[in-house]
């Protein structure tokens, strides 16, 4: 079976984890601190706060912002469900915005329309607190525009950069644009710690708040054990951090191999009806997922195609989730097909292909030939 993705784990990774396990210090030691420093330096921010996963990173960031009951957070319609769930779990309401048809990222024009509409009325204006853009599949959203709208209306921005470690927009890294960026180290992402996540920020107060919140609300400033907030236990373990440190040594080469694999697929699909991923001007994506679109008239065969490919030894998947049309959000807010027409279309046509360092050209050719043959 050619898998959708396989993490790149080598002897260095295994030895690093073994060393921590042998040390007997599994949590709250120095490995997490070192990993945080490495990420902060790589991304180019003052602070990085490691947590148990990216869902925790997003949840804590919204908590630290004080997002609460009846607040509105603007968010893309098309993402992994955690992006909307964390808003809901804070008691706030996700205000979904449709996407761009080519990059699958939040559409800045639609975002502005929605903002203008919310800001027109006092009641909704005062409830509107933040924007949570996602860098879909490792390509950054239009952050310059998004930051301009956020500044205009005095809103906070938290980047869901789960898939985008190393991606840039206008030469500037993901996780450095908003107040904070949240990254994932799940095995599906470019580098992994098993489960794991991190928040990047330049704001020291925000960082201190996050450090307290991830550790039961314990005051990080004082030697005496005191609790200043009702926090959670969202800490990363030492052996995860050790794995993260060795994984970071490979990040640049992992990104280059993904970029090469992406151009390989692009060439193989040349002259076919499959729509290959489009890179927006000023973007350097990391291709955490390689997402194609089937021709419109073949969309109804997408799930059949995924099944057939499996029998040919090829694991593929849909792109990501149409969040407003999942049962929970549909029932709660009454979203309907047609409310987010671009997401409706992309959701049914998307097909993600295998993408991992060890994938070779022969396998890529087999994958593409099999897809084109079946269609
Ligand atoms: C993977 C992912 C998450 C969640 O990350 P976890 O580390 O699995 O919690 C959130 N948002 C997006 C866009 C993702 O792709």
PDB file of C-alpha atoms in Angstrom, residues 78 99-104 137 269 272-278 290-296 298-299 302 305 318-319 342-353 371 375:
ATOM      1  CA  UNK A  78     -12.957  24.785   5.030  1.00  0.00           C
ATOM      2  CA  UNK A  99     -12.783  30.285   0.560  1.00  0.00           C
ATOM      3  CA  UNK A 100     -10.839  31.148  -2.585  1.00  0.00           C
ATOM      4  CA  UNK A 101     -11.402  28.452  -5.244  1.00  0.00           C
ATOM      5  CA  UNK A 102      -7.702  28.066  -6.104  1.00  0.00           C
ATOM      6  CA  UNK A 103      -5.781  28.281  -2.795  1.00  0.00           C
ATOM      7  CA  UNK A 104      -8.635  26.966  -0.576  1.00  0.00           C
ATOM      8  CA  UNK A 137      -2.603  22.428   3.440  1.00  0.00           C
ATOM      9  CA  UNK A 269      -0.989  15.792 -14.463  1.00  0.00           C
ATOM     10  CA  UNK A 272      -5.108  16.193 -17.882  1.00  0.00           C
ATOM     11  CA  UNK A 273      -8.401  17.507 -16.483  1.00  0.00           C
ATOM     12  CA  UNK A 274      -7.194  17.217 -12.906  1.00  0.00           C
ATOM     13  CA  UNK A 275      -6.725  20.630 -11.296  1.00  0.00           C
ATOM     14  CA  UNK A 276      -3.366  20.699  -9.492  1.00  0.00           C
ATOM     15  CA  UNK A 277      -2.614  22.979  -6.505  1.00  0.00           C
ATOM     16  CA  UNK A 278      -2.106  26.630  -7.365  1.00  0.00           C
ATOM     17  CA  UNK A 290      -1.129  17.747  -2.047  1.00  0.00           C
ATOM     18  CA  UNK A 291      -4.768  18.414  -2.901  1.00  0.00           C
ATOM     19  CA  UNK A 292      -6.136  18.078  -6.420  1.00  0.00           C
ATOM     20  CA  UNK A 293      -9.626  18.829  -7.727  1.00  0.00           C
ATOM     21  CA  UNK A 294     -11.487  16.405  -9.960  1.00  0.00           C
ATOM     22  CA  UNK A 295     -13.290  17.890 -12.960  1.00  0.00           C
ATOM     23  CA  UNK A 296     -16.781  19.108 -11.929  1.00  0.00           C
ATOM     24  CA  UNK A 298     -16.548  13.686 -12.177  1.00  0.00           C
ATOM     25  CA  UNK A 299     -17.176  14.968  -8.633  1.00  0.00           C
ATOM     26  CA  UNK A 302     -14.773  10.975  -5.995  1.00  0.00           C
ATOM     27  CA  UNK A 305     -12.347   6.706  -6.869  1.00  0.00           C
ATOM     28  CA  UNK A 318     -10.721  13.963   0.633  1.00  0.00           C
ATOM     29  CA  UNK A 319      -9.173  17.438   1.180  1.00  0.00           C
ATOM     30  CA  UNK A 342     -16.952  27.607  -3.160  1.00  0.00           C
ATOM     31  CA  UNK A 343     -16.483  25.328  -0.149  1.00  0.00           C
ATOM     32  CA  UNK A 344     -19.456  23.238  -1.377  1.00  0.00           C
ATOM     33  CA  UNK A 345     -17.684  22.743  -4.705  1.00  0.00           C
ATOM     34  CA  UNK A 346     -14.163  22.138  -3.379  1.00  0.00           C
ATOM     35  CA  UNK A 347     -15.445  19.784  -0.693  1.00  0.00           C
ATOM     36  CA  UNK A 348     -16.923  17.321  -3.191  1.00  0.00           C
ATOM     37  CA  UNK A 349     -14.148  17.545  -5.803  1.00  0.00           C
ATOM     38  CA  UNK A 350     -11.016  17.425  -3.649  1.00  0.00           C
ATOM     39  CA  UNK A 351      -8.685  14.441  -3.653  1.00  0.00           C
ATOM     40  CA  UNK A 352      -5.472  14.370  -1.570  1.00  0.00           C
ATOM     41  CA  UNK A 353      -2.635  12.249  -2.886  1.00  0.00           C
ATOM     42  CA  UNK A 371      -6.166   7.896 -11.349  1.00  0.00           C
ATOM     43  CA  UNK A 375     -11.459   8.262 -14.641  1.00  0.00           C
TER      44      UNK A 375
END
